[in-house]
Coordinates of C-alpha atoms and ligand atoms in Angstrom, one line a residue:
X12 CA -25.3 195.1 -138.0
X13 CA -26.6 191.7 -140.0
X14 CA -29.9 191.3 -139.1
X15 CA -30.7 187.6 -137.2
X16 CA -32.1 185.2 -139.4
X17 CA -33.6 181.4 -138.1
X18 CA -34.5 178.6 -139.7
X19 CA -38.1 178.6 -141.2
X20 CA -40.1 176.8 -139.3
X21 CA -37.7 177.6 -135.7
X22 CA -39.8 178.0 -132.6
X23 CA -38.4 179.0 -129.0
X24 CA -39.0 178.4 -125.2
X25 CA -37.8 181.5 -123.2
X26 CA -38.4 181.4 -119.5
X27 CA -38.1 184.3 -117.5
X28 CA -39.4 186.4 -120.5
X29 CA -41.1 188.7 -118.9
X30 CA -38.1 191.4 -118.6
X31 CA -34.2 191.2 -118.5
X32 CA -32.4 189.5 -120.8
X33 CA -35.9 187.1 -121.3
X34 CA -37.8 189.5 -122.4
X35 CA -34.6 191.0 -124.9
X36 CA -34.6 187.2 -126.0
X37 CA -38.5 186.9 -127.0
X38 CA -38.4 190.3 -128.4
X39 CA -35.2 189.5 -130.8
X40 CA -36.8 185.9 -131.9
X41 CA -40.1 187.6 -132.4
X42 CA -39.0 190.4 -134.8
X43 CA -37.3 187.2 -136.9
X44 CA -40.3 185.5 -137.0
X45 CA -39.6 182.5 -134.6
X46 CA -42.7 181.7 -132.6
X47 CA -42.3 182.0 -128.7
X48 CA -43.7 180.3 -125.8
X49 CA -43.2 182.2 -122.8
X50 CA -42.8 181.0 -119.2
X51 CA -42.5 183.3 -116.3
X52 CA -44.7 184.4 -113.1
X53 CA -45.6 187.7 -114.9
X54 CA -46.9 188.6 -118.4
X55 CA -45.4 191.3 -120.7
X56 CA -47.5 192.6 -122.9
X57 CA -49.0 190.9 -125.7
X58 CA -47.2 190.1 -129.2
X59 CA -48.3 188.2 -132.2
X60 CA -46.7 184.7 -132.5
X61 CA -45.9 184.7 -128.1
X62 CA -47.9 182.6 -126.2
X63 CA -47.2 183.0 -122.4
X64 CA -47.8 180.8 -119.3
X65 CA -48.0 182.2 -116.2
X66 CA -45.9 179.5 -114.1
X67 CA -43.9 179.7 -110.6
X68 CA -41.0 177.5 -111.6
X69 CA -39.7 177.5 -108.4
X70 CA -41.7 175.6 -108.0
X71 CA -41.4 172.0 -109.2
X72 CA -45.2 170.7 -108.6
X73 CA -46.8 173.6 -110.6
X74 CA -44.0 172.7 -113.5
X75 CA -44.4 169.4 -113.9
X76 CA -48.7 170.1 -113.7
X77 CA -48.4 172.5 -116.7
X78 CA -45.7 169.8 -118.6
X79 CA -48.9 167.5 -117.8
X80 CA -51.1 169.8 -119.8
X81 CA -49.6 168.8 -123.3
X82 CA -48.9 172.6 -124.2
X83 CA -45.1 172.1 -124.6
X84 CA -45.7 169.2 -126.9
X85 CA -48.7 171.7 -128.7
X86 CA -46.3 174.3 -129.0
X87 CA -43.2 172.0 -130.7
X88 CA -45.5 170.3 -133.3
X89 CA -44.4 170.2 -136.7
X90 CA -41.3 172.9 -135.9
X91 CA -38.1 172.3 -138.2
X92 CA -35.9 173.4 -134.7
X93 CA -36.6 174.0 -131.3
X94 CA -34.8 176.2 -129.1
X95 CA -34.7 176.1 -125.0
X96 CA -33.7 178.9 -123.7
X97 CA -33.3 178.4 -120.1
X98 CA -33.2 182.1 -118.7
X99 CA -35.5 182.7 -115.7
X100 CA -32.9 182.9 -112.6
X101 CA -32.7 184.4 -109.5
X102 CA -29.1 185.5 -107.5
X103 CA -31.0 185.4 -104.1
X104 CA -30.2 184.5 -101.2
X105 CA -27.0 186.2 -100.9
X106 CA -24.7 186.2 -97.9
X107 CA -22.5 183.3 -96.5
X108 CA -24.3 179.6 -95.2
X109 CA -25.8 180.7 -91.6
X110 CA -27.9 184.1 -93.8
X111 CA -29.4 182.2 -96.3
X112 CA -32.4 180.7 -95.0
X113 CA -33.9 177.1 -96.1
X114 CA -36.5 178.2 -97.8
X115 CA -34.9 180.4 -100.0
X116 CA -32.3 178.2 -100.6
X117 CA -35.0 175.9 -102.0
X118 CA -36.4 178.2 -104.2
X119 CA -33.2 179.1 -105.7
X120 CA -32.3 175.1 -106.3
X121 CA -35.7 174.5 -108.1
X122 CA -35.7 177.8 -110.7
X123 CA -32.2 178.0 -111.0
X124 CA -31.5 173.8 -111.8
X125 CA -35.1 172.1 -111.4
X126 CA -36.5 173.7 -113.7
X127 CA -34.0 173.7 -116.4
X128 CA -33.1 170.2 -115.9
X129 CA -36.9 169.4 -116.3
X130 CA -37.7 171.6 -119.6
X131 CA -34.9 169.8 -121.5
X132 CA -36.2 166.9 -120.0
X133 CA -39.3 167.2 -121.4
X134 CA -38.1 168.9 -124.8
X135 CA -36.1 165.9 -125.7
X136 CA -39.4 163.8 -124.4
X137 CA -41.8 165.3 -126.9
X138 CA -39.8 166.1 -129.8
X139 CA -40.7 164.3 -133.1
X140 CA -38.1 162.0 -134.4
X141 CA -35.0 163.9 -136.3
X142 CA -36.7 167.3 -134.9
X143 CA -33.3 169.6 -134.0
X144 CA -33.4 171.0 -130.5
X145 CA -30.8 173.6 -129.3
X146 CA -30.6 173.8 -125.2
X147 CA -29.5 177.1 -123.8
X148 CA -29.0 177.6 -120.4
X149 CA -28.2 181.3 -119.4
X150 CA -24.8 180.4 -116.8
X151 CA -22.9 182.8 -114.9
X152 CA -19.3 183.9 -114.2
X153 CA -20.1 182.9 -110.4
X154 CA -20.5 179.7 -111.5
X155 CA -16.9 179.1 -113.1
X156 CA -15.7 182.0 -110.1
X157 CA -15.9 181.6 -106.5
X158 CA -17.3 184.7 -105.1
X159 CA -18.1 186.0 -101.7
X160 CA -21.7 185.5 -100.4
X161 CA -22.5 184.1 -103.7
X162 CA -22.4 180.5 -103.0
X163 CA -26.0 179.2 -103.7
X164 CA -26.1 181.0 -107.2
X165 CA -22.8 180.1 -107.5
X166 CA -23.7 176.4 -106.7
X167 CA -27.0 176.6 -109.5
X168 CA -25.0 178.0 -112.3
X169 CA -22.6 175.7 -111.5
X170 CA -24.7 172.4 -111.9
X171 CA -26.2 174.4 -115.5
X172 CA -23.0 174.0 -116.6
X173 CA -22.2 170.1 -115.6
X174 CA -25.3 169.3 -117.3
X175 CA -24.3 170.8 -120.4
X176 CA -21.1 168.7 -120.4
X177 CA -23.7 166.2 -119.7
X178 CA -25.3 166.5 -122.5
X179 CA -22.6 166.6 -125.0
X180 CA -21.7 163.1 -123.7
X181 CA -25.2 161.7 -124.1
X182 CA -24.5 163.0 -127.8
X183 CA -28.3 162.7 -128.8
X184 CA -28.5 163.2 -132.4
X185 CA -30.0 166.6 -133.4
X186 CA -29.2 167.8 -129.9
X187 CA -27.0 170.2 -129.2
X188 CA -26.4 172.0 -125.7
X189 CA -24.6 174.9 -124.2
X190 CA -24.3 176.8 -120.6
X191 CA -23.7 180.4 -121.7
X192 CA -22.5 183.2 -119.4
X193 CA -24.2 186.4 -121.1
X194 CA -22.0 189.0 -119.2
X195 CA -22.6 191.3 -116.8
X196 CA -25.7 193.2 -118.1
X197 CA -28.3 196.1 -117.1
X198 CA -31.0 194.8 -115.3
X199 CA -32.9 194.4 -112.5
X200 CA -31.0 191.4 -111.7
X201 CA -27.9 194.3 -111.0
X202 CA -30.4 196.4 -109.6
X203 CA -31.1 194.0 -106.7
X204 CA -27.1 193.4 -106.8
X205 CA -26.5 197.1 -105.6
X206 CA -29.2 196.9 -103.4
X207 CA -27.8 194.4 -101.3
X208 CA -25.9 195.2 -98.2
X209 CA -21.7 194.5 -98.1
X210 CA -22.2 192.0 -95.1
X211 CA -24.2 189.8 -97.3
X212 CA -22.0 190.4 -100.7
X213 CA -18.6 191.9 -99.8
X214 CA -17.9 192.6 -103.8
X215 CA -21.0 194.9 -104.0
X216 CA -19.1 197.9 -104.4
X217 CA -17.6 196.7 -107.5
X218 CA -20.8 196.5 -109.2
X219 CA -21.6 199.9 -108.1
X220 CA -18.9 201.0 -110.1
X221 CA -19.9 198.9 -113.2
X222 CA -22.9 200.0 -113.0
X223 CA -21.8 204.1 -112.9
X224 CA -19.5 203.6 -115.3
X225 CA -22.0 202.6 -117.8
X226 CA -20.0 199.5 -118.3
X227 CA -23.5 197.0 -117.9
X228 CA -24.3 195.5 -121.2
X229 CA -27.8 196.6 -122.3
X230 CA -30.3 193.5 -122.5
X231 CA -30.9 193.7 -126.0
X232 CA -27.3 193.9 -126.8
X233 CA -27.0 190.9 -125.2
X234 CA -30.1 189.1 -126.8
X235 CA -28.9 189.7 -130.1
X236 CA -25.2 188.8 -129.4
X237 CA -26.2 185.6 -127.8
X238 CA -28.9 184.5 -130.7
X239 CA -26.4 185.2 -133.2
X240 CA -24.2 182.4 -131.8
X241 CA -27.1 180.2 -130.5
X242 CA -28.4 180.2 -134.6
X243 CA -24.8 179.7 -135.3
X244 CA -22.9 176.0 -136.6
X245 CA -20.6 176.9 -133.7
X246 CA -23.1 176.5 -131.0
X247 CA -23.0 173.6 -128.7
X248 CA -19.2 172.9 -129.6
X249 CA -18.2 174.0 -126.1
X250 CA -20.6 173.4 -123.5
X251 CA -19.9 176.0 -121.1
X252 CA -18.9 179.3 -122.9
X253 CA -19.3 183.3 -122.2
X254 CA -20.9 185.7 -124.4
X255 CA -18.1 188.2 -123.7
X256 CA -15.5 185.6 -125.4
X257 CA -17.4 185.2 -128.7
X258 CA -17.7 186.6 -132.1
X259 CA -20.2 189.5 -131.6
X260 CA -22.7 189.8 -134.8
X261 CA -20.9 192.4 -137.6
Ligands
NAP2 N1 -28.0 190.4 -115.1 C1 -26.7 189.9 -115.1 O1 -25.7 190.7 -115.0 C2 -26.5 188.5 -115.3 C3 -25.1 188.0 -115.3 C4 -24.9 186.6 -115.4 C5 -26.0 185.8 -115.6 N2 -27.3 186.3 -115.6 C6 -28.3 185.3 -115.8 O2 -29.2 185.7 -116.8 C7 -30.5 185.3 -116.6 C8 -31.5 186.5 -116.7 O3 -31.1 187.4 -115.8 P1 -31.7 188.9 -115.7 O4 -30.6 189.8 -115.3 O5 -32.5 189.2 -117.0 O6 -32.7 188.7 -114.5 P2 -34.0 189.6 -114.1 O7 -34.0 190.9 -114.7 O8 -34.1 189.5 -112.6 O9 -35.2 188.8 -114.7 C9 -35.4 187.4 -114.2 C10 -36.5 186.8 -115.1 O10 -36.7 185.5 -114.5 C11 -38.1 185.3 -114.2 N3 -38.3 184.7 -112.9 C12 -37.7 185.0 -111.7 N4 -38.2 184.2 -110.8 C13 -39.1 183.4 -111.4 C14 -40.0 182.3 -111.0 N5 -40.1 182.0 -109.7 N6 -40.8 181.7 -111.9 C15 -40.7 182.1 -113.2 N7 -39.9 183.0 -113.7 C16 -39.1 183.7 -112.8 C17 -38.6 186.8 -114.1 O11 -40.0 186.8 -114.4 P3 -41.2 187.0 -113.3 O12 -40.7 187.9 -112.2 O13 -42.3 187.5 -114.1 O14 -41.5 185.6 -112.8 C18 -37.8 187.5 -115.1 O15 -38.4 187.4 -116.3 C19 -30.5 184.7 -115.2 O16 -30.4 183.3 -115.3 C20 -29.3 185.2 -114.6 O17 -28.7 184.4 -113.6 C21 -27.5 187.6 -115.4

């Protein structure tokens, strides 16, 4: 397979690095040399060139504090590119309006749109005139799909994507943006999928059989498909696209 190659002087926002697809994501930039800045509640374990911020962004006070601490800014000084990637996500709650509970509800809204919507914000606040920046946010099937019990996530990955399409009619020069849907792949997003009983997602038992027939895309696999496009001149010509539909890496 050709190996990934960025832009000298590329450096990347992951959120939700710590494991999933994140962590795939900070791995695969790291071992091409792009600098990463890290953003999730928990740590993983220490790599040169990752810096990591231990940040609950769902919630929206303790985001915009650490935007007010000028380390985003830090972090994008002098960079050639910049690249968001908007991964950290939750699918809770499931189960239909009348199971979900308010404060859940709120939590989801804030990491799965908030806190998007409010790193590109800042991104495009602090970059240096001319500096490129490439906005990724990880989207879902469920939110082109209606699905049973699915309706908040649904909802969230749904607005990810109206805000790409937003952003390709702001057309900001040197910005390009893109809601990506990265497949259905083996983590312990799935994990607390299967765990979930049929009342609150009828469509469970269909990713029970996913899962046992090894049909979940590993992480990595994932990573390295969706940076391959993301680094690509074909990113950000579609703003909502799916992994599953593109040219994997040869
Ligand atoms: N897995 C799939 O099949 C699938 C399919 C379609 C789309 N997606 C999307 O892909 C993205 C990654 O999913 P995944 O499967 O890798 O999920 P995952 O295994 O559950 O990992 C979620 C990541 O998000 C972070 N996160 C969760 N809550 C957070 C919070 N309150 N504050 C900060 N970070 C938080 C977690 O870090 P901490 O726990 O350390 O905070 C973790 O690094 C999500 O946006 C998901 O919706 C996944």
């Amino acid at each position: 397979m050709t190996a990934l190659a960025a832009p000298p002087g590329t450096v990347a926002v992951v959120t939700g690095h710590s494991r999933g697809l994140g962590l795939a994501l900070a791995n695969a930039l790291l071992a091409v040399g792009v600098p990463v800045l890290g953003l999730a509640r928990q740590a993983c374990p220490p790599m040169a060139q990752l810096q990591q911020h231990a940040l609950d962004l769902a919630d929206p006070a303790a985001l915009a504090d650490w935007l007010a601490t000028g380390a985003l800014p830090h972090f994008m000084a002098g960079a050639s590119q910049v690249l968001l990637l908007n991964n950290a996500g939750t699918v809770q709650p499931m189960g239909a309006p009348g199971l979900q509970g308010a404060e859940a509800i709120a939590q989801a809204v804030a990491l799965n749109v908030s806190a998007p919507l409010m790193l590109c914000d800042a991104v495009l606040q602090h970059r240096a005139p001319g500096q490129p920046v490439r906005l990724v946010h990880i989207g879902s099937g469920a939110g082109r799909t209606a699905y049973a019990g699915w309706s908040v996530y649904g909802a969230t990955k749904a607005a990810l994507d109206h805000h790409a399409r937003c952003l390709q009619a702001d057309a900001l020069p040197g910005v390009r943006a893109e809601s990506l849907a990265p497949g259905v792949l083996d983590t312990d997003m799935q994990a607390d999928i299967r765990a979930t009983r049929t009342e609150r997602f009828p469509l469970r038992a269909r990713f029970d059989q996913l899962h046992a027939s090894g049909a979940l895309v590993p992480p990595d696999q994932a990573a390295r498909h969706l940076l391959a496009h993301v680094l690509s001149e074909a990113f950000g010509q579609h703003p909502c696209t799916d992994l599953r539909n593109l040219p994997a890496p040869t």
